[in-house]
Coordinates of C-alpha atoms in Angstrom, one line a residue:
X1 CA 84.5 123.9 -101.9
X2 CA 82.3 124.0 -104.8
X3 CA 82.0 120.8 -107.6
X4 CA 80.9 121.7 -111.0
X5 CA 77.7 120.7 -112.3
X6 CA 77.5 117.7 -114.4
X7 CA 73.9 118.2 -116.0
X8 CA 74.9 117.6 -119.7
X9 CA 72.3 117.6 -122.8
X10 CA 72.6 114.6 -124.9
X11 CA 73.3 114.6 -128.6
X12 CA 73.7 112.0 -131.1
X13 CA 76.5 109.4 -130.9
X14 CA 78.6 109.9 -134.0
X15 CA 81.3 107.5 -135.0
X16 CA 83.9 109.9 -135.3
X17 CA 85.2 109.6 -131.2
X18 CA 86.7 113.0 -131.3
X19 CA 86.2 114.7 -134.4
X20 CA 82.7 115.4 -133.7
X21 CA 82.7 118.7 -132.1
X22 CA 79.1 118.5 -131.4
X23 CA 79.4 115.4 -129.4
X24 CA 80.5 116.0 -125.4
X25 CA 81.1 114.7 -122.3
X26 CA 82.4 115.6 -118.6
X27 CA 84.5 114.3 -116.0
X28 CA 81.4 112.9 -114.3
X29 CA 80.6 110.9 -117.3
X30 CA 84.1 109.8 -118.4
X31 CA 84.0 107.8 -115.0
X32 CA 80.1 106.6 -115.6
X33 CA 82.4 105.3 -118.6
X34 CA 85.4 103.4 -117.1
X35 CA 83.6 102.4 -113.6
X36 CA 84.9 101.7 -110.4
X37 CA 88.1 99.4 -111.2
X38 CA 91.9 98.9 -110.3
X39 CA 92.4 102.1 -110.6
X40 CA 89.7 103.5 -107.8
X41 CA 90.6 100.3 -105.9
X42 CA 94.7 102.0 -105.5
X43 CA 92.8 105.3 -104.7
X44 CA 91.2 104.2 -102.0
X45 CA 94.2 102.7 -100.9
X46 CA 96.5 105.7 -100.7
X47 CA 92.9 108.0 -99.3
X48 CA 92.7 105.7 -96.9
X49 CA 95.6 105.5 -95.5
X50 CA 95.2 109.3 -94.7
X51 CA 92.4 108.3 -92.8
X52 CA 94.0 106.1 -90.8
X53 CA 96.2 108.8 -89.8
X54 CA 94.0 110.7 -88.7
X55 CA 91.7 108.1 -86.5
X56 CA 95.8 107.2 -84.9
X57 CA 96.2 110.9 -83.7
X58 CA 92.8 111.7 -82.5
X59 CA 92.5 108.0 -80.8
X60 CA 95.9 108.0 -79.2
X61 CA 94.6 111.3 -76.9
X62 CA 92.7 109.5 -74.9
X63 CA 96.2 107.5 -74.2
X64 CA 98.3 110.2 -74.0
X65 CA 96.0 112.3 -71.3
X66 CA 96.4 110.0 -68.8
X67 CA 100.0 109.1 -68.9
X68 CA 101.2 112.5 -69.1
X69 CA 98.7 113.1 -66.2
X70 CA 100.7 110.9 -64.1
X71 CA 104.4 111.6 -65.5
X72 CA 104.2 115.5 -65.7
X73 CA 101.8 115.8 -62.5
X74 CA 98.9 117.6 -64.8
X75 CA 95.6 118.8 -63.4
X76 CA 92.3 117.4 -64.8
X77 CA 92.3 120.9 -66.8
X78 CA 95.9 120.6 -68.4
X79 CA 94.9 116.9 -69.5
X80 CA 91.9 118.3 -71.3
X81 CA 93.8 121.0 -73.4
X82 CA 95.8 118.2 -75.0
X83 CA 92.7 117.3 -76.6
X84 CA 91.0 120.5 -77.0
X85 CA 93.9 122.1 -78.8
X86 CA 93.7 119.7 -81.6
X87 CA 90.9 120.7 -82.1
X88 CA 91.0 123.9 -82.2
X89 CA 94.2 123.2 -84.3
X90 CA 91.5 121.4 -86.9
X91 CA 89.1 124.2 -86.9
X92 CA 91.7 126.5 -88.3
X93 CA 93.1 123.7 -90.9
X94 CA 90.0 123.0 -92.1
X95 CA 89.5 126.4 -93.4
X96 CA 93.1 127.2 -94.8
X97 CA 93.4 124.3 -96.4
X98 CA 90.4 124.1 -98.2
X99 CA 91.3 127.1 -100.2
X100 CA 95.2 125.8 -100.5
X101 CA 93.8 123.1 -102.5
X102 CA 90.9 125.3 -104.4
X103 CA 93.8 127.5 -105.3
X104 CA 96.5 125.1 -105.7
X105 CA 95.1 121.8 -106.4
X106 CA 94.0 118.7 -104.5
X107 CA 97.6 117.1 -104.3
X108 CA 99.8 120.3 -103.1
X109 CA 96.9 121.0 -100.4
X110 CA 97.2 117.3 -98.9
X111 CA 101.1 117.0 -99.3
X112 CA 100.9 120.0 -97.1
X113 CA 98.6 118.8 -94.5
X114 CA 100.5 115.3 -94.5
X115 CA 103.6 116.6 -94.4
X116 CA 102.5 119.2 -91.1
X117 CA 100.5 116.3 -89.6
X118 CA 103.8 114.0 -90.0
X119 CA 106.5 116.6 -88.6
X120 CA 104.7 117.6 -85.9
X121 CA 103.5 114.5 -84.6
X122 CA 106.7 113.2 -84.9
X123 CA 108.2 116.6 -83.0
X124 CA 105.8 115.9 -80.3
X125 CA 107.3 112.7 -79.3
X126 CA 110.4 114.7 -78.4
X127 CA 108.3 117.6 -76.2
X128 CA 110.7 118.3 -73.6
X129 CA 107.4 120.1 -71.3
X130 CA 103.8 120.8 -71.3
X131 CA 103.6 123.7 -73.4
X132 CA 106.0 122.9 -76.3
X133 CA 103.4 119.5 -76.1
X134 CA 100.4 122.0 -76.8
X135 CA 101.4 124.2 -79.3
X136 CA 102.7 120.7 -81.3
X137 CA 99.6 118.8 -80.9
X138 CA 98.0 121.9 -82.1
X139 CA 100.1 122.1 -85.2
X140 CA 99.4 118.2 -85.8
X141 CA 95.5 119.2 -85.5
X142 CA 96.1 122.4 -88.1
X143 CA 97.4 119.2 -90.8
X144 CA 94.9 117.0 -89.7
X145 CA 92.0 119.9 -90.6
X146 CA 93.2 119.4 -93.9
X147 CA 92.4 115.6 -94.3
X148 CA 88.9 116.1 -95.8
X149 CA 91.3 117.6 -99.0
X150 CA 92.2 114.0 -99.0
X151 CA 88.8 112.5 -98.8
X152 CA 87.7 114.8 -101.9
X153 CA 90.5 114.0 -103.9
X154 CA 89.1 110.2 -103.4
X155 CA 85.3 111.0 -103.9
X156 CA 86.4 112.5 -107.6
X157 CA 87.3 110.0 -109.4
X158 CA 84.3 108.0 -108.0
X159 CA 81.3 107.3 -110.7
X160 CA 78.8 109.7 -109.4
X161 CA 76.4 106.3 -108.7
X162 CA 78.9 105.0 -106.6
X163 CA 79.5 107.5 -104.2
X164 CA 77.1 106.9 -101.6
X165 CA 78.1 103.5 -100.7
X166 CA 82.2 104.1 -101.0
X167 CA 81.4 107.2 -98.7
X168 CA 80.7 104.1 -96.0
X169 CA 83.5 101.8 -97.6
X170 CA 85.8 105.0 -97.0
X171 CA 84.6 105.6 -93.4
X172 CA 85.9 102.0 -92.3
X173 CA 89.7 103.5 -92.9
X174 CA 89.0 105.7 -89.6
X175 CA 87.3 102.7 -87.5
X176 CA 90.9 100.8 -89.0
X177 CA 92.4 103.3 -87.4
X178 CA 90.9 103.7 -84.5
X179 CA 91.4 99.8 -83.6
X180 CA 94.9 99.7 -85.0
X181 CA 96.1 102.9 -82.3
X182 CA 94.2 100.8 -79.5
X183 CA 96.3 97.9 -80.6
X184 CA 99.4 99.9 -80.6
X185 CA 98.8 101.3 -77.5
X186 CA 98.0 98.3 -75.5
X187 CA 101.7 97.0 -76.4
X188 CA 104.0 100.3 -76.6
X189 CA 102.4 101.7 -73.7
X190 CA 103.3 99.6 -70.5
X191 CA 106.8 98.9 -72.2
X192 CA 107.6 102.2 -73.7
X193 CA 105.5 104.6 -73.0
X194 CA 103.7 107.9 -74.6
X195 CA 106.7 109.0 -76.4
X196 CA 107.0 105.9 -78.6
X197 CA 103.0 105.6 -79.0
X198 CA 103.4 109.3 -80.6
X199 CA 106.3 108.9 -82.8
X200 CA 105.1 105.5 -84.0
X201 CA 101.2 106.9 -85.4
X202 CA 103.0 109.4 -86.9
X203 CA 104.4 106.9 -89.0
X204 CA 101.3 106.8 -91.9
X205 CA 101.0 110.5 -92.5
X206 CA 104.8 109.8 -93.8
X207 CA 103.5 106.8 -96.6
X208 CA 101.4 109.6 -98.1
X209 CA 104.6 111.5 -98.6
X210 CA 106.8 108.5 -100.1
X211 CA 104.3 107.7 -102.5
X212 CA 103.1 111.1 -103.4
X213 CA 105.3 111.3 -106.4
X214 CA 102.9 108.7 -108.1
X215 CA 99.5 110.4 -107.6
X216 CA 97.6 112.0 -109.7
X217 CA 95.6 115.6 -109.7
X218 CA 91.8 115.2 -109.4
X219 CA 90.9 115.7 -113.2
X220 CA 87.4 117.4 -111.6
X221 CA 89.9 120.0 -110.5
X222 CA 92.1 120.5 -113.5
X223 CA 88.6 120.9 -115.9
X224 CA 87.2 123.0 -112.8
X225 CA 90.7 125.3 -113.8
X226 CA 90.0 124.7 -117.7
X227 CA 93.4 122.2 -118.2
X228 CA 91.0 119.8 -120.2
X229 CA 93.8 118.4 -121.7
X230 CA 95.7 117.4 -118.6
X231 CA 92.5 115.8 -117.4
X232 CA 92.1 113.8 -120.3
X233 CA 95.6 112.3 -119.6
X234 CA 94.7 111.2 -116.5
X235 CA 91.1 110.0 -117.7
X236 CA 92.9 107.9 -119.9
X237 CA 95.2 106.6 -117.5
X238 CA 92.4 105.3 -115.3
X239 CA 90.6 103.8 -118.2
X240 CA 93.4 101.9 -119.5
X241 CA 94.0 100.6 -115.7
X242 CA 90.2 99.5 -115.3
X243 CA 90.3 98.0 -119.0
X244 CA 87.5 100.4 -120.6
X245 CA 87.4 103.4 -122.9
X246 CA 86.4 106.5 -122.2
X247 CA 83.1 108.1 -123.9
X248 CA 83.1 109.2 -127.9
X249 CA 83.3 113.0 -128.0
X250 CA 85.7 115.8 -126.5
X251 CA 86.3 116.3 -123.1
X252 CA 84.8 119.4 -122.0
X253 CA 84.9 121.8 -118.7
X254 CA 81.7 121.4 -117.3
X255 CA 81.9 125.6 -117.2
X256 CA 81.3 125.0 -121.8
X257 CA 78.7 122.7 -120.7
X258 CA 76.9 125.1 -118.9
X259 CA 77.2 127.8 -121.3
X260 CA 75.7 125.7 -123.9
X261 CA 73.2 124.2 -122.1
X262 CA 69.5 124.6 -122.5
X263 CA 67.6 122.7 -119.4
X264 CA 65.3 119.9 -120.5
X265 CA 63.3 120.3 -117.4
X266 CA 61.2 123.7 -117.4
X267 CA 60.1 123.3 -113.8
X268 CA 63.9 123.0 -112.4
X269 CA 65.2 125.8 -114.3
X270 CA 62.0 127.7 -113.1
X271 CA 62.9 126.6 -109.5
X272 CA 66.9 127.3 -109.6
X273 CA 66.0 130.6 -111.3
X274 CA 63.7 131.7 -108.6
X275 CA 65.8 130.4 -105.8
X276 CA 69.2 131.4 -106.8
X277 CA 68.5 134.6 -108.3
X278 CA 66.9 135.5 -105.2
X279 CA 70.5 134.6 -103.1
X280 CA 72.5 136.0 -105.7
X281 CA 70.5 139.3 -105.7
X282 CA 71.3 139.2 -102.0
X283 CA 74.8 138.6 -102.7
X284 CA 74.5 141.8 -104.7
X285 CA 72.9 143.5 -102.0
X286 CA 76.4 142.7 -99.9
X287 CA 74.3 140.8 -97.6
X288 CA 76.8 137.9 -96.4
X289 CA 76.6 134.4 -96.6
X290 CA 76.5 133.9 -92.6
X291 CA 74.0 136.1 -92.7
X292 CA 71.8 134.3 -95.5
X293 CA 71.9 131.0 -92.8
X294 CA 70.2 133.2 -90.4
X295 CA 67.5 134.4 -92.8
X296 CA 63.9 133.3 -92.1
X297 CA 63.7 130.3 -94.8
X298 CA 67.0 128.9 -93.5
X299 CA 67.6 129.4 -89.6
X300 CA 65.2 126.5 -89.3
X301 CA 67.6 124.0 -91.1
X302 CA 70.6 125.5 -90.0
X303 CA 69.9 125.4 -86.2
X304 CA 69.2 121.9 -86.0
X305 CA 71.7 120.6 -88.4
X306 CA 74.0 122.6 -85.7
X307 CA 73.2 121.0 -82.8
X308 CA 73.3 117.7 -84.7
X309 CA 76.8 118.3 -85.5
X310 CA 77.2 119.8 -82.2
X311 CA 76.1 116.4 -80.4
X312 CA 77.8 113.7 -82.4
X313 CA 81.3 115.0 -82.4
X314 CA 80.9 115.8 -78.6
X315 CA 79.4 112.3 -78.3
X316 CA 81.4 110.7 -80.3
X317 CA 84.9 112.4 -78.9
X318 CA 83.5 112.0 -75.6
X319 CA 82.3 108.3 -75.5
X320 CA 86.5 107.9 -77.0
X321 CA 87.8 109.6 -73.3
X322 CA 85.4 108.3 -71.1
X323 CA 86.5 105.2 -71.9
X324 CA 89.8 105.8 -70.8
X325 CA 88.7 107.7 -67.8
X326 CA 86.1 105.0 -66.3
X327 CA 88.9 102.4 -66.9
X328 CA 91.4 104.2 -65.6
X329 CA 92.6 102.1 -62.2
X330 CA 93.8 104.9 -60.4
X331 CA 90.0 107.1 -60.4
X332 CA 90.2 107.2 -56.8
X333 CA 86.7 108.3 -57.0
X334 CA 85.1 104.7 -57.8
X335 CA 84.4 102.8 -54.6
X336 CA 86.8 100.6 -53.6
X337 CA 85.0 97.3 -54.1
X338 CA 84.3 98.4 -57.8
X339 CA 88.3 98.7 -58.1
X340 CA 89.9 96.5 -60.6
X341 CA 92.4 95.0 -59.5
X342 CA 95.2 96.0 -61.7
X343 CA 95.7 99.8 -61.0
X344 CA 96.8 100.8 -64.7
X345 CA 95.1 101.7 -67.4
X346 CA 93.2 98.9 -68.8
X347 CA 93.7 98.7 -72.6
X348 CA 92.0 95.4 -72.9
X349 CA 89.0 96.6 -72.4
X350 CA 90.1 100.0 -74.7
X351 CA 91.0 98.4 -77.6
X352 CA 87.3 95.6 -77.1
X353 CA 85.5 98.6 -77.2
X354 CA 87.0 100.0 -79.9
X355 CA 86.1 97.3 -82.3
X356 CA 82.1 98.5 -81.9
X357 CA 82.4 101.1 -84.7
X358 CA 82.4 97.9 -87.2
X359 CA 78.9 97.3 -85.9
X360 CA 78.0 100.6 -86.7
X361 CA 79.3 101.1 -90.0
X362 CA 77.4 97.8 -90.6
X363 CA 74.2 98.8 -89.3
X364 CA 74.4 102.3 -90.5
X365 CA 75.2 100.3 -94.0
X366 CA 72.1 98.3 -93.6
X367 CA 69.5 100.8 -91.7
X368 CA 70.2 103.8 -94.0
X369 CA 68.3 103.1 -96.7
X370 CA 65.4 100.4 -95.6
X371 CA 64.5 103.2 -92.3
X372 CA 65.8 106.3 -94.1
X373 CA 68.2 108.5 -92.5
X374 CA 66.4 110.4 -90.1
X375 CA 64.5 106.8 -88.2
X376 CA 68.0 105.5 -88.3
X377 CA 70.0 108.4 -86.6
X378 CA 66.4 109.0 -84.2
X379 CA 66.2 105.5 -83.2
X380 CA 70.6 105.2 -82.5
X381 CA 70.3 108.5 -80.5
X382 CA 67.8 107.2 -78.6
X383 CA 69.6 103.9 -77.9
X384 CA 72.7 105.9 -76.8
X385 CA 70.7 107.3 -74.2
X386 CA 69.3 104.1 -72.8
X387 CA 72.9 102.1 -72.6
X388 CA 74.7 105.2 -70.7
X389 CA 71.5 105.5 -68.3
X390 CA 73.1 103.1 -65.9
X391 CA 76.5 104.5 -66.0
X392 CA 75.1 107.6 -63.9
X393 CA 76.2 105.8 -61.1
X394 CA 79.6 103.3 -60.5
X395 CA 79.6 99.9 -62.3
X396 CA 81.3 96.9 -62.8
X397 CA 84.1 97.4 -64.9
X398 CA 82.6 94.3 -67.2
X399 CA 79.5 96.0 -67.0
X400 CA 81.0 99.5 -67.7
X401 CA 82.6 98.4 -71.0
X402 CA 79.6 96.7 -72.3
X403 CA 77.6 99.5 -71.7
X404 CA 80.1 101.6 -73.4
X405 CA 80.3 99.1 -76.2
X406 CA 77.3 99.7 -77.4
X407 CA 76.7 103.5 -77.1
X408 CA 79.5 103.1 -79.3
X409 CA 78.0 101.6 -81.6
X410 CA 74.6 103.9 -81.4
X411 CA 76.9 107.1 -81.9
X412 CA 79.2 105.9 -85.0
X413 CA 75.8 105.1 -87.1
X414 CA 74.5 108.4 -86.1
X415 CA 78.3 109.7 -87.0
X416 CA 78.1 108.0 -90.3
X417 CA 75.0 108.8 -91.5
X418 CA 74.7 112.6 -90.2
X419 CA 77.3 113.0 -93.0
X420 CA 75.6 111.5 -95.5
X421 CA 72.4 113.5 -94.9
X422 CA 73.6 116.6 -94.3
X423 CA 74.9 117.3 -97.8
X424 CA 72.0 115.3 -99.3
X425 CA 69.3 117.5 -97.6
X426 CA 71.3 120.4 -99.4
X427 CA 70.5 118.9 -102.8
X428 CA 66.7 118.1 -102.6
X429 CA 63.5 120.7 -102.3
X430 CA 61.9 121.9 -99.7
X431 CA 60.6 125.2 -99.9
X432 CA 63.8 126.2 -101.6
X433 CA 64.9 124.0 -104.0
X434 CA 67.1 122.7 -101.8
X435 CA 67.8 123.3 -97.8
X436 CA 70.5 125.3 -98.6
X437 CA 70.3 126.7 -101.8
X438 CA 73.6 127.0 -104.1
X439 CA 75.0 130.2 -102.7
X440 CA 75.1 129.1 -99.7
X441 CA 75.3 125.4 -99.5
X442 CA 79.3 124.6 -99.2
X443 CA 78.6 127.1 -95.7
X444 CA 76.1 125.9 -94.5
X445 CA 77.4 122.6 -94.5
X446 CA 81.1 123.7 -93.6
X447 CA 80.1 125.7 -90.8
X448 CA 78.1 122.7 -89.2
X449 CA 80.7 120.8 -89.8
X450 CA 82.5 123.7 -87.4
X451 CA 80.3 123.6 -85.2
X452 CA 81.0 119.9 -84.9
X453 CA 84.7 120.4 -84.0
X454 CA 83.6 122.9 -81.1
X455 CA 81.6 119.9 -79.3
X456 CA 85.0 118.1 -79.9
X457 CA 87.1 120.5 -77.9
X458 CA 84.4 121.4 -75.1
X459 CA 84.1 117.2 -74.7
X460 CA 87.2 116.8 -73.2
X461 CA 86.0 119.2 -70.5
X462 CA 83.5 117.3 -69.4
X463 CA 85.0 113.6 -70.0
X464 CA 87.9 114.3 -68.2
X465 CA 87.5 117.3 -66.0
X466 CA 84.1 116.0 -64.3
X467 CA 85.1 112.7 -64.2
X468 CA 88.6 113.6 -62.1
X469 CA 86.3 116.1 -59.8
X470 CA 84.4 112.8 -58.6
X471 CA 81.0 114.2 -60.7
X472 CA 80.8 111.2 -63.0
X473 CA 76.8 111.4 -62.5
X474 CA 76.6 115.1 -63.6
X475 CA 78.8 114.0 -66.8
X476 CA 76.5 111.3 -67.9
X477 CA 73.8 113.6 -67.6
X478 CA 75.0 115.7 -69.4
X479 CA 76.1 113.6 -72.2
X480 CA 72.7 112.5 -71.8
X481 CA 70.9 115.6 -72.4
X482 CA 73.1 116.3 -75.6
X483 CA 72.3 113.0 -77.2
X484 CA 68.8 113.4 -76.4
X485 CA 68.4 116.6 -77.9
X486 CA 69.9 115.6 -80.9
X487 CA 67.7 112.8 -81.3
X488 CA 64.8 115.2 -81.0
X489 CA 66.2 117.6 -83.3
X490 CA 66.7 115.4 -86.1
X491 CA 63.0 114.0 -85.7
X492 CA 62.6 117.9 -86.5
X493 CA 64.5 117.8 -89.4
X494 CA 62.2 119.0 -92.5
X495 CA 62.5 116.1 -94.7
X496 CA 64.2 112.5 -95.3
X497 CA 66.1 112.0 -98.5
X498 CA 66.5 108.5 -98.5
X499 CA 65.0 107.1 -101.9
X500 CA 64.3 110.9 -103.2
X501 CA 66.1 111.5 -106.2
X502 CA 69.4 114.4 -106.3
X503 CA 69.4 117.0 -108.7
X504 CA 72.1 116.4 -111.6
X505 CA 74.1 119.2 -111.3
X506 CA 74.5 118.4 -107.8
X507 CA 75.2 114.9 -107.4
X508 CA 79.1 115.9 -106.8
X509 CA 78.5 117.8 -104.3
X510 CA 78.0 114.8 -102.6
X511 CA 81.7 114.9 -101.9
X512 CA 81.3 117.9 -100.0
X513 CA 80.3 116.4 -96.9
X514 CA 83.6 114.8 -96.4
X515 CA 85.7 118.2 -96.8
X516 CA 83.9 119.7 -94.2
X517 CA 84.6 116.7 -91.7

């Protein structure tokens, strides 16, 4: 999905607001304008709550797994594909509805994906067998590939300044979530059971569809269509909300701005011209966009920034099951004097561990800027590593949750600020202008993304599958190896962007990184 640019020439003030046809200004500066006020504050409310959503269905699979392992006699394979469908399910969401809401708008593209995510989750409740259960969860993953539509719809009507910390703000919505489904769990679960856990957390995809009738398009989108004058509507709205007035001039489509802009700055228009001329003569030359990735400036970039992607999501998704599967009382494989004593599922000691993605969002908060992205996600990698070392062999279940506490903690900083980075390092120069230069930079950073999502369904393979096969060494060692190599790989990366300042026309594109997650 592409943002316009916002790179606007300054002229004069004049005291006629908007008779002065001379006098413009953009969506981008409209906000600068009215600020982050009520009205963001009831964005991020309603955004938000999507996210929550979302955290509920993915968390609840590592609940689900095990219970319907026991009440529908699965194998250790059969468990898996519950997760890995959703995924898969995602993959294919995140595509389609990305160019529902190019084509359509922001709001018709996440009433969609709310409304899928809602029906089928709710469906899946009432699965009478295993295979009407897979194709359901698979639809609920197909909605829940659109919530980054959500998350961009948020990010613009967010000052550009203020992005990069509400990015963070917003991420704490999924950890929400993620603690709320282990609190849900822990009490519908014994009682009830996995039919009530599912019907209940498809209960907040639904609030996005009662209040829907009260949100508003993204005005970034309507001047991106040239409805200028529906955007100023809604501009106004948001600064008579936040108490402020919007800039003196007529609002403009940033496509006029462009057409009547003459760069300050001979040196960027000499780079931009050099570098995207180069891709769009390649364009010409019908060479495709895949393709471009693998060219010899930008396989470099685009294979690490893969295996990245690649090793947080199977990390991150996999740290999410074993949890379930170490604490699981039935694992016949742990020895007997290891056995807690309860034989069920122990959601205590879910739900504790769940609560270590605050720490991460904290440090990944505090970290991200004083030691720069790439020290921060190196140094967490690493840390992973060393806290599921001793988990190679059977411990303690105390000792197990602590140890999976904190490589908790290690992988949702490396989670959070992978995101951040990745569309960053697409913005600055380095050999191109950017990593990824214009033409190409929505791919490169959506098919990463992708590539992320594939690590989420091969995960379950190897949290639950290995695990139930007694190999619970081999698994660590493996998660071991991927963690580790993506630790390396972003020491590898070509530069750091913290504290390196973003080219103008592509500070929105800042957004991106959440519609490819």
């Amino acid at each position: 999905m592409n943002f316009p640019s916002t790179l606007i020439q300054k002229r004069s003030p004049s005291s006629n607001v908007m008779g002065d046809k001379g006098q413009r200004y953009s969506v981008d500066d409209a906000l600068a304008a009215v600020g982050f006020g009520k009205f963001q504050i009831l964005v991020l409310g309603y955004a938000g709550m999507g996210w929550v959503s979302e955290a509920m269905e993915m968390m609840l699979l590592s609940f689900v797994g095990p219970a319907l392992e026991s009440a529908w006699n699965l194998s250790s394979h059969e468990e898996s594909m519950i997760t890995s469908v959703v995924f898969a399910g995602m993959l294919v969401g995140a595509y389609s509805w990305g160019v529902v809401s190019d084509k359509h708008g922001r709001r018709k593209g996440f009433l969609i994906t709310a409304t899928v995510t809602c029906v089928a989750g709710f469906l899946s409740a009432l699965a009478p067998n295993y295979i009407c259960l897979i194709i359901l969860r698979c639809l609920v993953g197909v909605g829940l590939g659109g919530g980054p539509v959500l998350s961009s719809w948020f990010l613009e009507f967010i000052p550009a300044p203020s992005r990069g910390t509400w990015m963070v703000v917003f991420s704490a919505f999924w950890t929400i979530g993620t603690i709320f489904e282990a609190s849900i769990a822990w009490f519908v679960m014994p009682t009830l059971g996995w039919r009530w856990l599912l019907a209940i957390s498809s209960l907040p995809s639904s609030l996005l569809l009662i209040f829907y009738r009260v949100v508003p398009e993204s005005p970034r989108y309507l001047c991106l269509k040239g409805r200028t004058t529906e955007a100023l509507r809604i501009l106004e709205k948001v600064a008579k909300i936040n108490g402020q007035t919007l800039p003196p001039g007529i609002l403009v489509s940033d496509h006029e701005i462009q057409l009547n802009e003459k760069s300050a700055e001979a040196e960027d228009a000499h780079l931009l011209s050099h570098n995207d001329g180069t891709i769009d003569r390649s364009l010409k030359q019908n060479v495709s966009t895949m393709a471009l990735l693998f060219s010899p400036e930008l396989i470099k970039p685009t294979l690490l920034l893969w295996v990245v992607f690649f090793g947080n999501a199977f990390s991150y998704y996999g740290l999410v099951l074993l949890t379930t599967e170490l604490h699981n009382g039935r694992n016949s494989c742990v020895p007997t004097h290891l056995q807690p004593q309860h034989q069920e599922l122990s959601y205590k000691d879910i739900f504790i561990t769940s609560f270590a993605e605050f720490p991460g969002l904290i440090i990944s908060a505090f970290t991200i800027d004083k030691l720069g992205r790439k020290l921060s996600m190196s140094i967490m990698f690493f840390l992973c590593c060393i806290f599921l070392l001793p988990l190679v062999s059977h411990q303690p279940q105390a000792v197990t949750t602590a140890l999976l506490f904190m490589a908790r903690i290690c992988i949702t900083t490396t989670f959070t600020v992978v995101y951040i980075y990745a569309p960053e390092a697409s913005l600055l120069t380095w050999k191109f202008p950017r990593i990824y230069p214009t033409a190409v930079r929505t791919t490169g950073v959506g098919v990463g993304s992708s590539v992320g999502r594939i690590g989420g369904m091969t995960c379950p393979l190897v949290a639950v599958g290995l695990i139930h096969g007694c190999h619970q060494t081999a698994a660590i060692i493996l998660f071991e190896f991927v963690i580790f190599a993506s630790g390396v790989c972003v020491l590898l990366f070509p530069f750091e962007t913290s504290g390196r300042e973003l080219t103008d026309s592509a500070v929105p594109e800042k957004a991106n990184m959440i519609i490819a997650t």
